[in-house]
CSV table of C-alpha atoms and ligand atoms in Angstrom, one decimal:
chain,number,residue,atom,x,y,z
A,467,MET,CA,-3.0,3.4,-75.0
A,468,GLU,CA,-3.0,0.6,-72.3
A,469,GLY,CA,-4.9,0.5,-68.9
A,470,VAL,CA,-3.2,-0.2,-65.5
A,471,PRO,CA,-3.9,-3.5,-64.2
A,472,LEU,CA,-5.2,-3.2,-60.4
A,473,GLU,CA,-3.2,-4.4,-57.5
A,474,LYS,CA,-4.5,-7.9,-56.2
A,475,THR,CA,-5.0,-8.4,-52.5
A,476,LYS,CA,-5.4,-11.8,-50.8
A,477,TYR,CA,-9.2,-12.1,-50.5
A,478,ILE,CA,-12.4,-11.0,-51.9
A,479,TRP,CA,-15.7,-11.3,-49.9
A,480,MET,CA,-18.2,-13.1,-52.1
A,481,ASN,CA,-21.7,-14.2,-50.9
A,482,GLY,CA,-20.7,-14.2,-47.1
A,483,LYS,CA,-17.2,-16.0,-47.4
A,484,LEU,CA,-13.7,-15.0,-48.0
A,485,ILE,CA,-12.5,-16.3,-51.3
A,486,PRO,CA,-8.9,-16.1,-52.6
A,487,TRP,CA,-8.5,-13.2,-55.2
A,488,ASP,CA,-8.1,-15.3,-58.1
A,489,GLU,CA,-11.1,-17.6,-57.4
A,490,ALA,CA,-13.8,-15.1,-57.1
A,491,LYS,CA,-15.4,-15.9,-60.3
A,492,VAL,CA,-18.9,-15.8,-61.8
A,493,HIS,CA,-20.6,-17.9,-64.6
A,494,VAL,CA,-20.3,-16.3,-68.2
A,495,LEU,CA,-24.2,-16.3,-68.5
A,496,THR,CA,-24.5,-14.2,-65.4
A,497,HIS,CA,-27.4,-11.8,-66.0
A,498,GLY,CA,-25.5,-8.6,-64.6
A,499,LEU,CA,-22.6,-9.4,-67.3
A,500,HIS,CA,-25.4,-9.5,-70.3
A,501,TYR,CA,-27.7,-6.6,-69.3
A,502,GLY,CA,-25.8,-4.5,-66.8
A,503,SER,CA,-28.0,-5.4,-64.2
A,504,SER,CA,-25.9,-4.7,-61.1
A,505,VAL,CA,-25.5,-2.0,-58.7
A,506,PHE,CA,-22.1,-0.9,-57.0
A,507,GLU,CA,-20.3,1.4,-54.7
A,508,GLY,CA,-16.9,2.9,-54.3
A,509,ILE,CA,-15.5,3.5,-50.9
A,510,ARG,CA,-12.1,4.7,-49.5
A,511,CYS,CA,-10.3,3.7,-46.4
A,512,TYR,CA,-7.5,6.0,-45.2
A,513,GLU,CA,-4.8,5.5,-42.9
A,514,THR,CA,-5.1,7.4,-39.6
A,515,SER,CA,-3.2,7.8,-36.3
A,516,ARG,CA,-5.7,5.1,-35.0
A,517,GLY,CA,-5.3,2.7,-37.9
A,518,PRO,CA,-7.2,2.3,-41.2
A,519,ALA,CA,-10.6,4.0,-41.1
A,520,VAL,CA,-13.4,3.8,-43.7
A,521,PHE,CA,-15.0,7.1,-44.9
A,522,ARG,CA,-18.8,7.3,-44.6
A,523,LEU,CA,-19.1,3.4,-44.9
A,524,LYS,CA,-22.7,3.3,-43.8
A,525,ASP,CA,-23.8,6.1,-46.3
A,526,HIS,CA,-22.2,4.0,-49.1
A,527,MET,CA,-24.0,1.0,-48.2
A,528,ARG,CA,-27.2,2.7,-47.8
A,529,ARG,CA,-26.8,4.1,-51.4
A,530,LEU,CA,-26.1,0.5,-52.6
A,531,GLU,CA,-29.5,-0.4,-51.0
A,532,ASN,CA,-31.3,2.4,-52.6
A,533,SER,CA,-29.7,1.5,-56.0
A,534,ALA,CA,-31.0,-1.9,-55.5
A,535,LYS,CA,-34.2,-1.0,-54.5
A,536,ILE,CA,-34.7,1.2,-57.7
A,537,TYR,CA,-33.9,-1.8,-59.7
A,538,MET,CA,-36.1,-4.1,-57.6
A,539,MET,CA,-33.1,-6.2,-56.6
A,540,LYS,CA,-33.3,-7.7,-52.9
A,541,LEU,CA,-30.1,-7.7,-51.3
A,542,PRO,CA,-29.5,-10.8,-49.4
A,543,TYR,CA,-27.7,-8.7,-46.6
A,544,THR,CA,-28.5,-5.8,-44.5
A,545,VAL,CA,-26.6,-2.7,-44.4
A,546,GLU,CA,-24.9,-3.4,-41.1
A,547,GLU,CA,-23.8,-6.8,-42.5
A,548,LEU,CA,-22.1,-5.4,-45.5
A,549,CYS,CA,-20.3,-2.9,-43.3
A,550,LYS,CA,-19.0,-5.6,-41.0
A,551,ALA,CA,-17.8,-7.4,-44.2
A,552,VAL,CA,-15.8,-4.4,-45.5
A,553,VAL,CA,-14.1,-4.0,-42.1
A,554,GLU,CA,-13.5,-7.9,-41.8
A,555,LEU,CA,-12.0,-7.7,-45.5
A,556,ILE,CA,-9.7,-4.8,-44.9
A,557,LYS,CA,-8.5,-6.8,-41.7
A,558,VAL,CA,-7.8,-10.1,-43.5
A,559,ASN,CA,-6.1,-8.4,-46.4
A,560,GLY,CA,-3.8,-6.3,-44.0
A,561,LEU,CA,-4.6,-2.9,-45.8
A,562,LYS,CA,-3.8,0.4,-44.4
A,563,GLU,CA,-5.5,2.5,-47.3
A,564,CYS,CA,-7.5,1.1,-50.0
A,565,TYR,CA,-10.6,1.4,-52.4
A,566,ILE,CA,-13.4,-0.8,-51.8
A,567,ARG,CA,-15.8,-2.0,-54.4
A,568,PRO,CA,-18.9,-3.6,-53.4
A,569,ILE,CA,-21.2,-5.1,-56.0
A,570,ALA,CA,-24.6,-6.5,-56.0
A,571,TYR,CA,-25.6,-8.5,-59.3
A,572,ARG,CA,-28.3,-10.5,-60.7
A,573,SER,CA,-26.8,-13.9,-61.0
A,574,TYR,CA,-26.9,-17.0,-63.3
A,575,GLY,CA,-30.2,-18.4,-64.1
A,576,GLU,CA,-33.0,-17.0,-66.2
A,577,MET,CA,-31.8,-15.4,-69.5
A,578,GLY,CA,-34.8,-13.2,-70.2
A,579,LEU,CA,-35.2,-9.5,-69.2
A,580,GLN,CA,-37.8,-10.3,-66.4
A,581,ALA,CA,-34.8,-9.9,-63.9
A,582,LEU,CA,-35.8,-12.3,-61.4
A,583,ASN,CA,-32.5,-14.1,-60.7
A,584,PRO,CA,-31.2,-14.2,-57.3
A,585,VAL,CA,-29.0,-11.3,-56.3
A,586,GLU,CA,-25.4,-12.1,-55.4
A,587,VAL,CA,-22.9,-9.8,-53.6
A,588,ALA,CA,-19.2,-9.4,-53.6
A,589,ILE,CA,-16.8,-7.1,-52.0
A,590,ALA,CA,-13.3,-6.5,-53.2
A,591,ALA,CA,-10.5,-4.0,-51.9
A,592,TRP,CA,-7.2,-2.9,-53.2
A,593,PRO,CA,-4.8,-0.1,-53.1
A,594,TRP,CA,-5.9,2.4,-55.6
A,595,GLY,CA,-4.4,6.1,-56.0
A,596,PRO,CA,-6.2,9.3,-57.1
A,597,TYR,CA,-8.5,8.4,-60.0
A,598,LEU,CA,-7.3,11.2,-62.2
A,599,GLY,CA,-3.7,10.8,-61.1
A,600,GLU,CA,-1.5,12.6,-58.3
A,601,GLU,CA,-0.5,15.2,-60.8
A,602,GLY,CA,-4.3,15.9,-61.9
A,603,GLN,CA,-5.2,16.3,-58.3
A,604,LYS,CA,-2.2,18.6,-57.7
A,605,LEU,CA,-2.0,20.7,-60.9
A,606,GLY,CA,-5.7,20.2,-62.1
A,607,ILE,CA,-6.8,18.5,-65.1
A,608,ARG,CA,-8.2,19.4,-68.9
A,609,ALA,CA,-11.6,18.4,-69.4
A,610,LYS,CA,-13.9,18.5,-72.5
A,611,ILE,CA,-17.7,18.8,-72.7
A,612,SER,CA,-18.8,15.6,-74.1
A,613,SER,CA,-21.2,15.0,-77.1
A,614,ASN,CA,-22.7,12.2,-75.2
A,615,ILE,CA,-25.4,13.4,-72.7
A,616,ARG,CA,-26.3,11.7,-69.4
A,617,PRO,CA,-29.2,9.6,-70.0
A,618,PRO,CA,-32.5,11.3,-69.3
A,619,PRO,CA,-34.5,10.6,-66.0
A,620,GLN,CA,-37.4,9.3,-68.2
A,621,SER,CA,-35.0,6.8,-69.6
A,622,LEU,CA,-32.7,5.7,-66.6
A,623,PRO,CA,-32.8,6.7,-63.0
A,624,MET,CA,-29.4,8.0,-62.8
A,625,ASN,CA,-29.7,8.2,-58.9
A,626,ALA,CA,-29.0,4.7,-58.8
A,627,LYS,CA,-25.3,3.6,-59.1
A,628,ALA,CA,-26.1,0.8,-61.4
A,629,ALA,CA,-23.5,-0.7,-63.8
A,630,GLY,CA,-25.4,-0.3,-67.0
A,631,HIS,CA,-25.5,3.5,-66.6
A,632,TYR,CA,-21.8,3.5,-67.1
A,633,LEU,CA,-22.0,2.7,-70.8
A,634,SER,CA,-22.8,6.4,-71.5
A,635,SER,CA,-19.9,7.2,-69.1
A,636,ILE,CA,-17.6,5.0,-71.0
A,637,LEU,CA,-18.4,6.8,-74.3
A,638,ALA,CA,-17.7,10.3,-72.7
A,639,LYS,CA,-14.6,9.3,-71.2
A,640,MET,CA,-13.2,7.6,-74.4
A,641,GLU,CA,-14.4,10.6,-76.5
A,642,ALA,CA,-12.3,13.0,-74.1
A,643,LEU,CA,-9.3,10.8,-74.1
A,644,ASN,CA,-9.1,10.4,-77.8
A,645,ALA,CA,-9.3,14.2,-78.3
A,646,GLY,CA,-6.4,14.6,-75.9
A,647,TYR,CA,-8.2,15.6,-72.6
A,648,ASP,CA,-8.0,14.0,-69.4
A,649,GLU,CA,-11.7,13.8,-68.6
A,650,ALA,CA,-15.3,14.5,-69.9
A,651,ILE,CA,-17.9,16.8,-68.5
A,652,MET,CA,-21.4,15.8,-69.5
A,653,LEU,CA,-24.5,17.8,-70.0
A,654,ASP,CA,-28.0,16.6,-69.0
A,655,HIS,CA,-30.8,16.2,-71.7
A,656,ARG,CA,-31.8,19.9,-71.2
A,657,GLY,CA,-28.3,20.9,-72.1
A,658,TYR,CA,-27.1,22.0,-68.6
A,659,ILE,CA,-24.0,20.8,-66.8
A,660,SER,CA,-24.6,17.4,-65.3
A,661,GLU,CA,-21.5,15.7,-64.1
A,662,GLY,CA,-18.1,13.8,-65.0
A,663,PRO,CA,-18.4,10.4,-66.1
A,664,GLY,CA,-17.4,9.3,-62.7
A,665,GLU,CA,-17.4,12.5,-60.6
A,666,ASN,CA,-19.6,15.2,-59.7
A,667,ILE,CA,-18.7,18.8,-60.3
A,668,PHE,CA,-18.8,22.2,-58.7
A,669,ILE,CA,-17.8,25.6,-59.8
A,670,VAL,CA,-16.7,28.5,-57.7
A,671,LYS,CA,-17.9,32.4,-58.7
A,672,SER,CA,-17.1,35.1,-56.6
A,673,GLY,CA,-16.7,33.0,-53.4
A,674,THR,CA,-20.0,31.1,-53.9
A,675,LEU,CA,-20.0,27.3,-54.7
A,676,TYR,CA,-22.5,26.0,-57.2
A,677,THR,CA,-23.1,22.4,-58.2
A,678,PRO,CA,-26.0,20.9,-60.3
A,679,PRO,CA,-29.2,19.7,-58.8
A,680,PRO,CA,-30.4,16.3,-58.5
A,681,HIS,CA,-32.8,16.8,-61.5
A,682,ALA,CA,-29.6,17.2,-63.6
A,683,SER,CA,-29.3,13.6,-63.9
A,684,ILE,CA,-26.5,13.3,-61.5
A,685,LEU,CA,-25.6,10.7,-59.2
A,686,LEU,CA,-26.0,12.2,-55.6
A,687,GLY,CA,-22.3,11.7,-54.8
A,688,ILE,CA,-21.2,11.4,-51.1
A,689,THR,CA,-18.0,13.4,-51.6
A,690,ARG,CA,-20.3,16.0,-53.3
A,691,ASP,CA,-22.4,15.9,-49.9
A,692,THR,CA,-19.2,15.9,-48.0
A,693,VAL,CA,-17.9,19.0,-49.8
A,694,MET,CA,-21.2,21.0,-49.4
A,695,VAL,CA,-20.9,20.4,-45.6
A,696,ILE,CA,-17.4,21.3,-45.2
A,697,ALA,CA,-17.7,24.3,-47.5
A,698,GLU,CA,-20.5,25.7,-45.5
A,699,ARG,CA,-18.7,24.9,-42.2
A,700,LEU,CA,-15.8,26.9,-43.8
A,701,GLY,CA,-18.0,29.8,-44.4
A,702,TYR,CA,-18.6,29.6,-48.1
A,703,LYS,CA,-22.2,29.7,-49.7
A,704,VAL,CA,-23.0,26.6,-51.6
A,705,LEU,CA,-26.1,26.5,-54.1
A,706,GLU,CA,-27.5,23.6,-55.9
A,707,GLN,CA,-28.4,25.1,-59.3
A,708,ASP,CA,-28.6,24.5,-63.1
A,709,ILE,CA,-25.2,25.6,-64.5
A,710,THR,CA,-24.8,26.5,-68.2
A,711,ARG,CA,-21.7,25.8,-70.3
A,712,GLY,CA,-21.1,29.5,-70.3
A,713,MET,CA,-21.1,29.6,-66.5
A,714,LEU,CA,-18.6,27.0,-66.5
A,715,TYR,CA,-16.2,28.7,-68.8
A,716,GLU,CA,-16.5,32.1,-66.7
A,717,ALA,CA,-16.1,30.4,-63.4
A,718,ASP,CA,-13.2,31.4,-61.2
A,719,GLU,CA,-12.5,27.8,-60.1
A,720,ALA,CA,-14.1,24.4,-61.1
A,721,PHE,CA,-13.5,20.9,-59.5
A,722,PHE,CA,-14.6,17.4,-59.6
A,723,THR,CA,-15.6,15.5,-56.5
A,724,GLY,CA,-15.8,11.6,-56.1
A,725,THR,CA,-14.5,8.8,-53.9
A,726,ALA,CA,-12.1,7.7,-56.5
A,727,ALA,CA,-11.2,11.2,-57.7
A,728,GLU,CA,-11.5,12.9,-54.3
A,729,ILE,CA,-11.3,16.6,-55.0
A,730,THR,CA,-9.6,17.2,-58.4
A,731,PRO,CA,-9.3,20.6,-59.8
A,732,ILE,CA,-10.3,21.6,-63.5
A,733,ARG,CA,-7.9,23.8,-65.0
A,734,GLU,CA,-9.4,24.0,-68.4
A,735,VAL,CA,-12.5,23.2,-70.3
A,736,ASP,CA,-12.7,22.9,-74.2
A,737,GLY,CA,-9.4,25.1,-74.3
A,738,VAL,CA,-10.7,27.7,-72.1
A,739,PRO,CA,-8.7,28.3,-68.9
A,740,ILE,CA,-10.8,28.3,-65.8
A,741,GLY,CA,-9.9,31.3,-63.7
A,742,ASP,CA,-6.0,31.9,-64.2
A,743,GLY,CA,-5.7,28.2,-65.4
A,744,LYS,CA,-4.4,26.8,-62.1
A,745,PRO,CA,-6.2,25.2,-59.1
A,746,GLY,CA,-7.9,27.9,-57.2
A,747,GLU,CA,-7.7,29.0,-53.5
A,748,ILE,CA,-11.0,27.8,-52.4
A,749,THR,CA,-10.4,24.3,-54.3
A,750,ARG,CA,-7.2,23.8,-52.6
A,751,SER,CA,-8.5,24.9,-49.1
A,752,LEU,CA,-11.4,22.3,-49.7
A,753,GLN,CA,-8.8,19.6,-50.7
A,754,GLN,CA,-6.8,20.1,-47.6
A,755,GLU,CA,-9.9,20.1,-45.4
A,756,TYR,CA,-11.1,16.8,-47.0
A,757,ARG,CA,-7.7,15.3,-46.7
A,758,ALA,CA,-7.4,16.0,-43.0
A,759,ILE,CA,-11.1,14.6,-42.3
A,760,VAL,CA,-10.5,11.5,-44.0
A,761,ARG,CA,-7.2,10.8,-42.3
A,762,GLY,CA,-9.1,11.4,-39.0
A,763,GLU,CA,-7.5,14.5,-38.0
A,764,LYS,CA,-10.6,16.6,-37.5
A,765,PRO,CA,-12.6,15.6,-34.2
A,766,GLU,CA,-15.8,17.4,-35.5
A,767,TYR,CA,-16.1,14.9,-38.4
A,768,GLN,CA,-15.4,11.5,-36.4
A,769,GLU,CA,-18.7,10.3,-37.0
A,770,TRP,CA,-17.9,9.8,-40.8
A,771,LEU,CA,-15.2,7.3,-40.0
A,772,THR,CA,-15.4,3.6,-39.3
A,773,TYR,CA,-12.3,2.5,-37.6
A,774,VAL,CA,-11.1,-0.9,-38.7
A,775,GLU,CA,-9.3,-1.8,-35.3
B,1453,PY5,N1,-20.9,10.6,-60.3
B,1453,PY5,C1,-20.7,9.4,-60.9
B,1453,PY5,C2,-21.5,9.0,-62.3
B,1453,PY5,C3,-19.9,8.4,-60.3
B,1453,PY5,O1,-19.7,7.3,-60.7
B,1453,PY5,C4,-19.4,8.8,-58.9
B,1453,PY5,C5,-18.5,7.9,-58.2
B,1453,PY5,C6,-19.6,10.1,-58.5
B,1453,PY5,C7,-20.4,10.9,-59.2
B,1453,PY5,C8,-19.3,10.5,-57.2
B,1453,PY5,O2,-19.9,9.8,-56.2
B,1453,PY5,P1,-19.2,9.5,-54.8
B,1453,PY5,O3,-18.8,11.0,-54.3
B,1453,PY5,O4,-20.2,9.0,-53.9
B,1453,PY5,O5,-18.1,8.6,-54.9
B,1453,PY5,N2,-17.6,7.2,-59.2
B,1453,PY5,C9,-16.9,6.0,-58.8
B,1453,PY5,C10,-16.1,6.4,-57.3
B,1453,PY5,O6,-15.8,5.3,-56.6
B,1453,PY5,C11,-15.7,5.7,-59.6
B,1453,PY5,C12,-16.5,5.2,-60.8
B,1453,PY5,C13,-15.1,5.1,-62.0
B,1453,PY5,O7,-15.5,7.4,-57.3
């Protein structure tokens, strides 16, 4: 199994400057590389009739600031400055649609764990299709409940989007892939459904949507929030509630949400078909609505878009 290399663009924004892609490097003794002491974001920009628009840019940068705060990192840039940098980066790279990856990391200096090294920030952007594949997004994916649980809140603050947290996600993902599945579903320390390695999860039962609450060691996803808002406006009830493995198996529908994964139907868990084993009706209507919103086709959701022009 081999990974797909990412598609290079011209520039990467690094500590306030635009650097050619191949020159955006860090020292091998960077603190963040050794101890996972960095925080990051994943944001998407979509093509609209008014040019490229970044979806919920400020909300992502606010979360980056919160993640940094939790790890006592002082960001050398404000949310406004980081938002401006993203817009500039998309422009200079001439991108229409892209994934945007801001990262703030403890830099080179002290090698001890007292993490006092200055924080540096970089932002890259490149074209990136749906995380679980075009086909997965259309036909649904097969998931496996992982034997790796999400780190409990007394171990790691999982509401921060910190690099080190992804070690447990990587184990879960690899376990699922090695067992022939597309993605993992992780339980929390109490045994309730938490989320995917890089996606939140929803189930649908009798027309109501359920998603795990913050205390289930989830990352508070921005797509999760988006789906909660649009589902309610479409007339569905949405409940943040602990979900058991059994509830997932007997759900009518299930889907993942995330910036990279967008809305991806889950058609099977541990060999058990979800509903009739195909993407459900409510899932498909949410996908359609989400697609229209990010492409600027819904006037009532314009406040979520930052136009690059
Ligand atoms: N949960 C985890 C653990 C995540 O990493 C992500 C995002 C989400 C939930 C969904 O959050 P949001 O809706 O705010 O994106 N994951 C990254 C992303 O950009 C990708 C990680 C590979 O989607």
